[in-house]
Coordinates of C-alpha atoms in Angstrom, one line a residue:
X1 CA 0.0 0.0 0.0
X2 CA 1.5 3.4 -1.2
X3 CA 0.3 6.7 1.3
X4 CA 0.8 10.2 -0.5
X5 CA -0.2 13.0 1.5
X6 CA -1.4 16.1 1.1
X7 CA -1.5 19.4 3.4
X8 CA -5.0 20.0 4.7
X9 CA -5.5 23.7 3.3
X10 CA -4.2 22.7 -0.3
X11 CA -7.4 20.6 -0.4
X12 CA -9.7 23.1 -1.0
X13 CA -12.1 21.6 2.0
X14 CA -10.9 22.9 5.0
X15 CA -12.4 26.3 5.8
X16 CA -10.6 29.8 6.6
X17 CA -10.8 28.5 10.7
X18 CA -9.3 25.1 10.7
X19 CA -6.7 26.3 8.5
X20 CA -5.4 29.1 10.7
X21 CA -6.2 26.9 13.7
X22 CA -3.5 24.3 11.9
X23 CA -1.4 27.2 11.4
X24 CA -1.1 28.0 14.8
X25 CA -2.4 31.6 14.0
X26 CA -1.6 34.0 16.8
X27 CA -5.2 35.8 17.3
X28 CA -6.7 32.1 17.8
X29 CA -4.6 31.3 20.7
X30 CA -7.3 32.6 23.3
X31 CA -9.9 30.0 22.2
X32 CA -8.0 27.2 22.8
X33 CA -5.8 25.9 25.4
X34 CA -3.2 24.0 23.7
X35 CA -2.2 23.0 20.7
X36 CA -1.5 18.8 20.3
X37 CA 1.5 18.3 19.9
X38 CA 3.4 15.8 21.9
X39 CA 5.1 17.8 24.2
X40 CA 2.5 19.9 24.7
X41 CA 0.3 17.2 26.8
X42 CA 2.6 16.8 29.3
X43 CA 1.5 20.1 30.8
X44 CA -2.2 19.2 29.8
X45 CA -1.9 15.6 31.8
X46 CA -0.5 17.6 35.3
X47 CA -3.4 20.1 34.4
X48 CA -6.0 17.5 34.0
X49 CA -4.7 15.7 36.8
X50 CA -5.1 18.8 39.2
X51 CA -8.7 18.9 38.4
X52 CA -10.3 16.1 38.0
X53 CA -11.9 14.9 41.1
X54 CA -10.9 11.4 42.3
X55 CA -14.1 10.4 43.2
X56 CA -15.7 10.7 39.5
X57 CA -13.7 7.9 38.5
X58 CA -15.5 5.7 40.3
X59 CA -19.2 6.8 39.3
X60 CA -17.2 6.6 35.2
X61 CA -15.9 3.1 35.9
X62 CA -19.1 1.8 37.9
X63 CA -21.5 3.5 35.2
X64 CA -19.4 1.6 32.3
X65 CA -19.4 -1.6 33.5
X66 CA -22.8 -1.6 33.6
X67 CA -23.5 -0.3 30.1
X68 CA -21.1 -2.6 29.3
X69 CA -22.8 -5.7 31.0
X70 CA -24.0 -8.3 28.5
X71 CA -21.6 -7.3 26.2
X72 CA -18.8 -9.5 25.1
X73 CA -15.5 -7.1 25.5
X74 CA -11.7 -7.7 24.4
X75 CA -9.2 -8.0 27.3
X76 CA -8.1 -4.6 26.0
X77 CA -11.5 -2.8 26.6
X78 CA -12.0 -4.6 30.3
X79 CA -8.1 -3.2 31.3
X80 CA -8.9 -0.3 30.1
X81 CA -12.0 0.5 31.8
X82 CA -10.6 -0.7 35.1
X83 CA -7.5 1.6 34.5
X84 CA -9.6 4.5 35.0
X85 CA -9.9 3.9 38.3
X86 CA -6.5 5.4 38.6
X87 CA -5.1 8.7 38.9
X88 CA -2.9 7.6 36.2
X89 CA -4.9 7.0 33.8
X90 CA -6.3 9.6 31.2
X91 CA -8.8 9.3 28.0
X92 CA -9.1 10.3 24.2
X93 CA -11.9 11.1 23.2
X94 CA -13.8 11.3 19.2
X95 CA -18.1 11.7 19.4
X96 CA -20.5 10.7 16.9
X97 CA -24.0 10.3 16.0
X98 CA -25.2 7.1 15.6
X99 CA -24.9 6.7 11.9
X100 CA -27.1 3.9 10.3
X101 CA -24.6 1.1 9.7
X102 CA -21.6 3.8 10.8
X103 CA -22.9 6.1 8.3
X104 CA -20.2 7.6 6.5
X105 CA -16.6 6.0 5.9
X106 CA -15.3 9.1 8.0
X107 CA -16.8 7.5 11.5
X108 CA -13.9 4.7 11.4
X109 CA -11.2 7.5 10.5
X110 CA -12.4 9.6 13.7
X111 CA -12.2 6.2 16.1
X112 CA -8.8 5.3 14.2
X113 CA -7.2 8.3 14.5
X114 CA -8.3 8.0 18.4
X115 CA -6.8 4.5 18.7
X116 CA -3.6 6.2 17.3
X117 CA -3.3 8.8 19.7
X118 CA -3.5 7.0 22.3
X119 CA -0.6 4.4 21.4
X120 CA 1.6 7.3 20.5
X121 CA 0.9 8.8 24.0
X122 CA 1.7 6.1 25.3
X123 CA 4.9 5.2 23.6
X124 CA 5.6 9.2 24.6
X125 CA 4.4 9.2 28.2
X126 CA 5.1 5.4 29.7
X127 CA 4.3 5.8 33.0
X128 CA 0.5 6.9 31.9
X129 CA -2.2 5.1 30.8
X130 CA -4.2 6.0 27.3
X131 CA -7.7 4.9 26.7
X132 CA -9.3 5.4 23.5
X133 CA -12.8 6.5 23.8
X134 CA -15.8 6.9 21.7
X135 CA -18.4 9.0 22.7
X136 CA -22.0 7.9 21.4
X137 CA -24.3 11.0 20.6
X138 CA -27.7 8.8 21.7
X139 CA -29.6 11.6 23.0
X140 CA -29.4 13.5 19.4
X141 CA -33.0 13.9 18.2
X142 CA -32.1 14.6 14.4
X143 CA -33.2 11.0 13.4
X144 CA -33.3 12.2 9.8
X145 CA -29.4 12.5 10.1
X146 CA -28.9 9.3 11.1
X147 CA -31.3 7.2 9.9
X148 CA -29.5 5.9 6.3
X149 CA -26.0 4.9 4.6
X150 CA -25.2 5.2 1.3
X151 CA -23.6 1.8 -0.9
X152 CA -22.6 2.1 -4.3
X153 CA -24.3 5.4 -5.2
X154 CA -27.6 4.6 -3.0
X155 CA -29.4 5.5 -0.4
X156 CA -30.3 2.6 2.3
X157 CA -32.9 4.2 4.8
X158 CA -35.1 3.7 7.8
X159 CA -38.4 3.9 7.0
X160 CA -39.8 4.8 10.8
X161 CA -41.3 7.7 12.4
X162 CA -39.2 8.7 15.4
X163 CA -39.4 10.7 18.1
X164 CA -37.2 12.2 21.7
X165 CA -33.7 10.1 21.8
X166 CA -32.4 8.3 18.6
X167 CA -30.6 5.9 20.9
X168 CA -33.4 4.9 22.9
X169 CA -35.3 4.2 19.7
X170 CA -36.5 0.1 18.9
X171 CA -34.9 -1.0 16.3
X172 CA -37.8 -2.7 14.7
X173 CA -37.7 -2.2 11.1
X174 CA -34.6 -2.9 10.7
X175 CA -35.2 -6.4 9.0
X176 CA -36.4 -4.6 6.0
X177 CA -33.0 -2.3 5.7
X178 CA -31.0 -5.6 6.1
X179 CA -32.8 -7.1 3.4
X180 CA -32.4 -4.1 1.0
X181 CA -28.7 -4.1 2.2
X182 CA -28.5 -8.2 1.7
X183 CA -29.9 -7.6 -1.4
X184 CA -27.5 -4.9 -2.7
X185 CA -24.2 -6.4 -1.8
X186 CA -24.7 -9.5 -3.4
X187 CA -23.0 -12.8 -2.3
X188 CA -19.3 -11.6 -3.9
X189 CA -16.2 -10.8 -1.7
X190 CA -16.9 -10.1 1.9
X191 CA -20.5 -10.1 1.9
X192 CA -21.7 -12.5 4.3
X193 CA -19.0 -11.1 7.2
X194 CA -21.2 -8.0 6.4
X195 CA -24.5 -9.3 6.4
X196 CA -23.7 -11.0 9.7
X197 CA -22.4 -8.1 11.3
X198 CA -25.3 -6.1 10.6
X199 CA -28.0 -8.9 10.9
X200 CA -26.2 -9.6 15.4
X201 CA -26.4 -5.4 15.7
X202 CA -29.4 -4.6 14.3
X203 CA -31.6 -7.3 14.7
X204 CA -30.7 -8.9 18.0
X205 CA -30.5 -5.7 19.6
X206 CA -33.5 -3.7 20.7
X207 CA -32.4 0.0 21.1
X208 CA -30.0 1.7 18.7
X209 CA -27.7 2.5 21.5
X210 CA -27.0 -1.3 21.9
X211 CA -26.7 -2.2 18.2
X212 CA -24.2 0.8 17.6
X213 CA -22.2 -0.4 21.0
X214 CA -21.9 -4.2 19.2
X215 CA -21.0 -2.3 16.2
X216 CA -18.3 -0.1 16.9
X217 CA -16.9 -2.8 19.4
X218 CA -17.1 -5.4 17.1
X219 CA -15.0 -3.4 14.6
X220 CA -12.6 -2.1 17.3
X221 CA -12.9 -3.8 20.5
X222 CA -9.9 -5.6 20.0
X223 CA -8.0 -2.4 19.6
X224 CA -9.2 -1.8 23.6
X225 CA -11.6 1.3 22.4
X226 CA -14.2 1.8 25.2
X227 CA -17.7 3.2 24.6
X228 CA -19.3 5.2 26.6
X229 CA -23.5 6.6 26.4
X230 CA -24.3 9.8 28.3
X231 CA -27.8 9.0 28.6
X232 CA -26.9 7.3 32.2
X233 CA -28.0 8.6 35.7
X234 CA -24.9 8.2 37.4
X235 CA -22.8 10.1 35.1
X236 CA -26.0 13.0 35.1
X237 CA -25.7 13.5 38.5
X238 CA -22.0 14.8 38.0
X239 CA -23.4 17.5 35.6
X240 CA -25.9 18.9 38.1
X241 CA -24.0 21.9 39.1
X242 CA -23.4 22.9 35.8
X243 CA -27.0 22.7 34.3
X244 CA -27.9 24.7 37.3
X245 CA -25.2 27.5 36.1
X246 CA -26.6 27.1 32.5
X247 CA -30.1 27.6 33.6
X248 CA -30.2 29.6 36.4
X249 CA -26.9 32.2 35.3
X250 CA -26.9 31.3 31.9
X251 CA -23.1 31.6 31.6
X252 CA -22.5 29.4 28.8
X253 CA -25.0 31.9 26.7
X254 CA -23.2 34.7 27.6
X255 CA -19.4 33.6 27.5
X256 CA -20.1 31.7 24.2
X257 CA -21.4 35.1 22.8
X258 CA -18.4 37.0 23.4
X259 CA -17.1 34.2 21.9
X260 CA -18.0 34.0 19.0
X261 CA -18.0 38.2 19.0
X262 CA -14.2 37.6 19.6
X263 CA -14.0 35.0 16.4
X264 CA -15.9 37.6 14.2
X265 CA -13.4 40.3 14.4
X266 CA -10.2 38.0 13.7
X267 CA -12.2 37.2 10.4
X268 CA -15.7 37.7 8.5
X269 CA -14.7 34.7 7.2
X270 CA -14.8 32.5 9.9
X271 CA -18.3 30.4 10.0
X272 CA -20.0 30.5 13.1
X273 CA -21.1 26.9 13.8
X274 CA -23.3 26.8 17.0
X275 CA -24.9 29.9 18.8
X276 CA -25.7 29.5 22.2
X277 CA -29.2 29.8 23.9
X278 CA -30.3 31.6 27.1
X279 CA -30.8 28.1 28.3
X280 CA -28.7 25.0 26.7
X281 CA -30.6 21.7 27.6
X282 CA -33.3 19.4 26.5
X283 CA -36.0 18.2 28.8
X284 CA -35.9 14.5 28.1
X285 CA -38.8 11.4 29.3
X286 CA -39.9 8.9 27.1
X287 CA -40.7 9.9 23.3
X288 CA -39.6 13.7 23.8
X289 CA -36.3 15.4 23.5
X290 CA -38.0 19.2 23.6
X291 CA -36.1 22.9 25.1
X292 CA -36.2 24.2 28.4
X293 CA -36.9 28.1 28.2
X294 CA -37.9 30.1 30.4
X295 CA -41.2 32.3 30.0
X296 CA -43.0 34.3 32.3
X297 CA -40.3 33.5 35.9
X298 CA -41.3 29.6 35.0
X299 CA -39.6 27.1 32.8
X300 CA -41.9 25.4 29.9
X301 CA -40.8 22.4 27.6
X302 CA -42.2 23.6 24.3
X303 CA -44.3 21.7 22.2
X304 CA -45.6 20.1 25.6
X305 CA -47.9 21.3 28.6
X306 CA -45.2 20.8 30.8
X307 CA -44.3 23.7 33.4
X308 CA -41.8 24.5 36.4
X309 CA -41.6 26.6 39.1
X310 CA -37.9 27.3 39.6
X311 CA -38.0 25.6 42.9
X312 CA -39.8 22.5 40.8
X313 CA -37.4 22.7 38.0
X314 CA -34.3 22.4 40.8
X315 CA -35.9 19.8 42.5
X316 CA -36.8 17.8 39.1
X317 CA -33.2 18.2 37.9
X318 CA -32.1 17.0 41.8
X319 CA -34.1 14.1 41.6
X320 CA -34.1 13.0 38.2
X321 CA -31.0 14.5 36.6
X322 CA -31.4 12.1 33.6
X323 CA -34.0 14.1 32.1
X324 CA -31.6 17.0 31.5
X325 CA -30.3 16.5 27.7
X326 CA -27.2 18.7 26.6
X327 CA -27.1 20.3 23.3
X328 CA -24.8 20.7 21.4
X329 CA -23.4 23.6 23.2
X330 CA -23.6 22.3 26.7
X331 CA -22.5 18.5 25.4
X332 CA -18.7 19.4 25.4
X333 CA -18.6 20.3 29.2
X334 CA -20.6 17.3 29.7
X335 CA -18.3 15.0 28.4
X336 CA -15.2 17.3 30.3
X337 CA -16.7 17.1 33.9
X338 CA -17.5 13.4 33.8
X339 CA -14.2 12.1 32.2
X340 CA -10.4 12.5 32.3
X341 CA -10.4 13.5 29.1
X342 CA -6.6 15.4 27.3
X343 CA -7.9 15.9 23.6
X344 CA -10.9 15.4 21.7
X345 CA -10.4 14.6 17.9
X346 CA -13.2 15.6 15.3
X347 CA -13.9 16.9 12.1
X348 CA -13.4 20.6 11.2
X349 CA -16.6 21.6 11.7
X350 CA -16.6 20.5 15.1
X351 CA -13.6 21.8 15.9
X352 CA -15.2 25.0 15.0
X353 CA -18.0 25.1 17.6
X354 CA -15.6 23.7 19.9
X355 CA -13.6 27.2 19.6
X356 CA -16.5 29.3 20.7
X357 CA -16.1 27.5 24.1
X358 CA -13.2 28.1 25.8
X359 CA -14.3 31.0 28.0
X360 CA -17.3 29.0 29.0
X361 CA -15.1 26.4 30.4
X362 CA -12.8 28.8 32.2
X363 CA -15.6 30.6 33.9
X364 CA -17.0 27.0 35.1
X365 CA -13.6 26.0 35.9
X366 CA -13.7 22.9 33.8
X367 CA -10.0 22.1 31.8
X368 CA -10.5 23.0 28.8
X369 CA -9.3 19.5 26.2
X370 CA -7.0 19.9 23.3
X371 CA -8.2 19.7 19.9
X372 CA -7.2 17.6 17.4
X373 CA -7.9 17.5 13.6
X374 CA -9.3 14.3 12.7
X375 CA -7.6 11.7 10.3
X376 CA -8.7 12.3 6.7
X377 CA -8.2 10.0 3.4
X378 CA -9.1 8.9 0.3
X379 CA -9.0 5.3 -1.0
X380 CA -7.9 5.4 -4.7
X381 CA -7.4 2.2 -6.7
X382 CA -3.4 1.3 -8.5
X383 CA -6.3 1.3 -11.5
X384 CA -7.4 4.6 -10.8
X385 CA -4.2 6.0 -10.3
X386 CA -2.9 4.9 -13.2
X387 CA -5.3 6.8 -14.7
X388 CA -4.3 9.8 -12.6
X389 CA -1.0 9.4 -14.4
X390 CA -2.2 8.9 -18.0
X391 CA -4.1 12.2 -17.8
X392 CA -0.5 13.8 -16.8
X393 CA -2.3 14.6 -13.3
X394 CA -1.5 14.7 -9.5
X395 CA -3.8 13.0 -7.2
X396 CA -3.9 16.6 -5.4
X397 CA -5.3 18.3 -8.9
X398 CA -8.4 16.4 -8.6
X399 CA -9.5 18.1 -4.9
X400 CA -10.0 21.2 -7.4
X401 CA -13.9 22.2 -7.7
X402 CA -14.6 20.4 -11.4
X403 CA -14.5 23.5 -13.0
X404 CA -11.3 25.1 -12.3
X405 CA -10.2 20.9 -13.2
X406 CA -11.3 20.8 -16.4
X407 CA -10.5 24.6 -17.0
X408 CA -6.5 23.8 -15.8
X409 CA -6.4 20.6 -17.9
X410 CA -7.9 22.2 -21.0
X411 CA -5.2 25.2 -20.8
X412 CA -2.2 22.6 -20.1
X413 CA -2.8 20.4 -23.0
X414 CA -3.7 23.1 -25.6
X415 CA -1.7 23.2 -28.3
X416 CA -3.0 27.5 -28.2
X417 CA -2.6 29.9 -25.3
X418 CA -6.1 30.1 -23.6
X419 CA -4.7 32.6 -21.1
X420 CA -4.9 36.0 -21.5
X421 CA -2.9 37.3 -19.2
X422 CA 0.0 38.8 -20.4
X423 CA -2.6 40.6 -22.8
X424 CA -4.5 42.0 -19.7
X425 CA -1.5 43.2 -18.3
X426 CA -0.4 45.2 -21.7
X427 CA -3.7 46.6 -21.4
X428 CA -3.2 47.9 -17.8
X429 CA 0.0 49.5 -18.7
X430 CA -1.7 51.2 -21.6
X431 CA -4.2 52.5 -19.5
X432 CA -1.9 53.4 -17.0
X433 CA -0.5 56.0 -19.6
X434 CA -4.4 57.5 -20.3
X435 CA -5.0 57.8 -16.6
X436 CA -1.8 60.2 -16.3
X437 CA -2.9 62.0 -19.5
X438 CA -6.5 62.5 -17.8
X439 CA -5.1 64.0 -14.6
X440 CA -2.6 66.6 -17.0
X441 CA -5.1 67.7 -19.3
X442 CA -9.0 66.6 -17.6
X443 CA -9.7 65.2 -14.7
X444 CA -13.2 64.4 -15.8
X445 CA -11.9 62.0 -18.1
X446 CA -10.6 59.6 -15.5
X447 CA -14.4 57.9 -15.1
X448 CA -14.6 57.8 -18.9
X449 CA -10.6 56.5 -19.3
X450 CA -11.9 53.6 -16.4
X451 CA -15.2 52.4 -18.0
X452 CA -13.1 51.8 -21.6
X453 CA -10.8 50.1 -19.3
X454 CA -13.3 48.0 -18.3
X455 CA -15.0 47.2 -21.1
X456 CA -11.8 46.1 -23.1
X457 CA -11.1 43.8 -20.1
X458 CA -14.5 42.2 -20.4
X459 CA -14.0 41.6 -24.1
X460 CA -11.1 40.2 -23.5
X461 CA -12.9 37.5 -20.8
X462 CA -15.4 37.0 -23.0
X463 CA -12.9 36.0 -25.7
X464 CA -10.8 33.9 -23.6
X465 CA -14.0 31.8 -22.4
X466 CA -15.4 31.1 -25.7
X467 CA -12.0 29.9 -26.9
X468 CA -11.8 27.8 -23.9
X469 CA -15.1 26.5 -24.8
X470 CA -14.4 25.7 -27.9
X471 CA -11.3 23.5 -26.9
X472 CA -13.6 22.2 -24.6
X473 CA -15.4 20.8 -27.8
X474 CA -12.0 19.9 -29.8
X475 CA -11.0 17.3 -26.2
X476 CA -13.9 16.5 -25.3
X477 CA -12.8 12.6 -24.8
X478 CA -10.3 13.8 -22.6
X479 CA -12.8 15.7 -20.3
X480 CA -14.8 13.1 -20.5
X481 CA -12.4 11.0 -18.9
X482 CA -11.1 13.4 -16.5
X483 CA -14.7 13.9 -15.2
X484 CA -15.6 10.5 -15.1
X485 CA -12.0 9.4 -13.0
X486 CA -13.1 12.8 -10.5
X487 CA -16.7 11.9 -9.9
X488 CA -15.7 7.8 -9.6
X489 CA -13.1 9.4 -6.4
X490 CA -15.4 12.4 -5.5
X491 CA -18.7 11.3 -5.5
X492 CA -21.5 14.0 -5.7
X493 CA -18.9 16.4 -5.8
X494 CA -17.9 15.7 -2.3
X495 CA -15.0 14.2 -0.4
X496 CA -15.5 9.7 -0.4
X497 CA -14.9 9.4 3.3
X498 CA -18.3 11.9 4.0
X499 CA -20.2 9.7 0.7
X500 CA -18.5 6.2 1.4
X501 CA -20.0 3.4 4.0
X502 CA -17.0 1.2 5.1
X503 CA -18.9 -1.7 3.7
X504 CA -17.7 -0.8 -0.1
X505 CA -14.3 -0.7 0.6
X506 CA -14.2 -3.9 3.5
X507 CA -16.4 -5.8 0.5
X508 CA -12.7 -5.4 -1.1
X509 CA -10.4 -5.7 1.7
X510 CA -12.2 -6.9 4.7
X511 CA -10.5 -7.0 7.7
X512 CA -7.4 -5.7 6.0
X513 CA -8.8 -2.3 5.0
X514 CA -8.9 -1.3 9.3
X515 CA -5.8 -2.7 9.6
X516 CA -4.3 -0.6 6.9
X517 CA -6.2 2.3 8.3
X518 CA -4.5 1.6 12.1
X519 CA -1.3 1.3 10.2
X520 CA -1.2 4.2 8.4
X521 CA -2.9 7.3 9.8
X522 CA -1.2 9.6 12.0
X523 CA -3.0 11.9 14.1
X524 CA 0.3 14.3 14.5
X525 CA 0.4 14.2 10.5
X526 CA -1.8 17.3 9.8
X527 CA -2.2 16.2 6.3
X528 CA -5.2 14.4 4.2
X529 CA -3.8 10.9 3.3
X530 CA -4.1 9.4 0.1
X531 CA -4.0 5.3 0.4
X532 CA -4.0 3.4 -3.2
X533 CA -4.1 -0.5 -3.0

């Protein structure tokens, strides 16, 4: 297996944020704590360390063996969930929604790349002890998001009308999916390892939360990952104090604010990914997952007839703190107070809203993690990239928008010049001779001396597209070709892994294909990896 890699802003698919976050821009450094690099979590283990209460270890460890029980675990998963019983011991951390079938091929980069980290912190920091750690989103409502994979092009859905917690959902009519899915993949290759695997999580489990446990431990259990579900009264009961500050204070609305305030004036931009709300939880019971506001000095669950008092809403969340759901603002701290946690890994988008949080931590007194850049890859076949070469192409060219592709390919193998560049430049310095003529003689005339300007410019444009177009015509086989090879690697015009389910490429590989991926991406690499087998 050959790996090529490419820096992440060269892509084209990393925004203005992430790529001065990588770049270690000066005017970010206030919404973040440190930066991940190996040296830099010593300091972020003594910090950690310092303020993380003995005690919770305990309620973590007592609350995961009991989400864990019925579950068949590796050796590595059990040692790792006893190790965090001790001081020692600290956890990585990746989240994700519970993805039909994993969903996209990027959900096994995330838990990779998470794997990774922690083996290279160990390797690093010996005396410590590294647990990997996926964090399941179950009490996302957005069952739309979750509720299909896509195989060869097509859309494999859910059928079912859901409501409150997608993890607390049955999974009954599920049969029908694993038939379409049965049906699609064929007996070729890996299939029935597939089938199986989908038929023991999704059919002899009855909530989603336990088939996407058997899922993700089946494919990585061996690796020691360790799963953990926030929907779980012990674990609630450590966030009391902070729901109370979110509700009550509402310090994550306002510190999140100036925030994101702070993020607007580095750069317009920067895209805002979360905005905070005067109150950041869900009340949660049975089939609803609604907001807490409050109206009127009393809290009401919209879309219900459900009403507190404030001395009823303290006593509710005293009593029963398992019907207080985070969003996505007040998740983060969740998942900061309740485990040892140095780094969380995700995508860029989540590194984004993680950003805007910083000061919200800080004011709660909560360590803020490090962030990481997840993993990133494309899987192109020694076919494919043979093709890549015959085209006189880099793997790197085709991350270009299709446009700008074709455009750059047309122009390189023209037997014409189709840019007119060094004509527009003559033209400037013509111009530049009428503008100083206009200011000796007229003044006036500037305005008119600009519009010519202008208008010769765009007649140049317009000349220099329909000549492209017509050479468009003249190689039209090779476009052809160069379109097909782009959309076969960048399906709907988007990146594989966020198109992809693992099932195509394990079909191929099986087994092999995590293996490769355990092999071969680096978390500390900061580059999108290109893998052709």
């Amino acid at each position: 297996m050959d790996v090529d890699c490419i820096p992440f802003k060269e892509t084209g698919y990393f925004s203005k944020l992430i790529c001065d976050y990588l770049d270690r821009h000066e005017d970010l450094k206030p919404f973040f704590n440190r930066y991940p690099t190996l040296k830099n979590f010593a300091e972020q283990i003594q910090e950690k360390k310092a303020n993380f209460p003995h005690g919770y270890r305990a309620v973590l460890v007592n609350a995961l063996n009991k989400q864990y029980e019925g579950v068949a675990i590796s050796e590595g998963t059990a040692n790792h969930i006893a190790k965090l019983a001790d001081d020692t011991t600290f956890t990585v951390v990746t989240g994700h929604q519970l993805n039909l079938f994993t969903g996209p091929l990027y959900f096994l980069y995330k838990i990779v790349s998470t794997i990774n980290l922690a083996r290279k912190l160990k390797e690093h920091y010996p005396k410590y002890h590294f647990v990997p750690m996926y964090w399941m989103a179950t009490e996302d409502h957005d069952f739309d998001e979750i509720n299909y994979f896509k195989l060869r092009g097509k859309k494999i859905q859910w059928n079912k009308k859901a409501n409150g917690a997608v993890g607390r959902l049955s999974t009954e009519g599920l049969d029908q999916v694993f038939d379409t899915f049965a049906g699609e993949i064929g007996q070729f290759g890996k299939a029935e390892t597939l089938k199986k695997l989908f038929q023991q999580a999704y059919l002899e489990h009855d909530t989603l939360t336990k088939a996407t446990r058997f899922l993700a431990n089946a494919l990585f259990g061996e690796q020691g990952l360790v799963i953990v579900d926030g929907d779980d009264v012990q674990l609630k009961k450590l966030l009391v104090p902070y729901v109370k500050k979110d509700i009550f204070e509402q310090v994550p609305f306002a510190k999140v604010s100036e925030s994101i305030a702070g993020l607007a004036k580095i750069s317009s931009d920067y895209i805002i990914q979360v905005n905070p709300r005067e109150i950041n939880y869900f009340y949660l019971k049975d089939n609803v997952r609604e907001r807490i506001v409050e109206r009127n000095g009393k809290y009401h669950v919209i879309n219900t007839y459900i009403d507190f008092s404030p001395e009823a809403l303290k006593e509710e969340l005293e009593n029963h703190p398992e019907r207080f759901s985070p969003n996505v603002v007040a998740r983060p701290l969740y998942q900061e107070v309740i485990l040892p946690n140095l780094c969380y890994i995700g995508g860029g988008g989540e590194l984004a809203y993680w950003l805007e949080l910083k000061s919200y931590f800080d004011a709660l007194g909560v360590t803020y993690p490090m962030l990481m850049l997840r993993n990133s890859a494309l899987v192109i076949t020694e076919k494919q990239f043979q093709k890549v070469e015959k085209l006189g192409l880099k793997v790197s060219h085709l991350f270009l928008k299709q446009h700008s592709l074709i455009n750059k390919r047309i122009r390189d193998i023209s037997n014409i010049d189709i840019d007119f560049s060094p004509q527009k430049k003559l033209l400037e310095e013509q111009f530049k001779h009428l503008y100083e003529l206009a200011e000796q003689t007229d003044k006036s005339f500037l305005g008119a001396v600009k519009a010519q300007e202008v208008k010769q410019k765009k007649g140049l444009d317009a000349l220099e597209k329909r000549l492209l177009k017509a050479q468009k015509r003249k190689l039209k086989d090779h476009v052809v070709r160069l379109t097909e090879l782009q959309n076969e690697l960048f399906p709907n015009k988007s990146l594989q892994e966020r198109q992809w389910n693992f099932s195509e490429l394990y079909l191929e590989m099986g087994d092999n294909f995590i293996s490769l991926l355990l092999e071969t991406l680096d978390p500390f690499s900061e580059e999108f990896i290109v893998l052709k087998h």
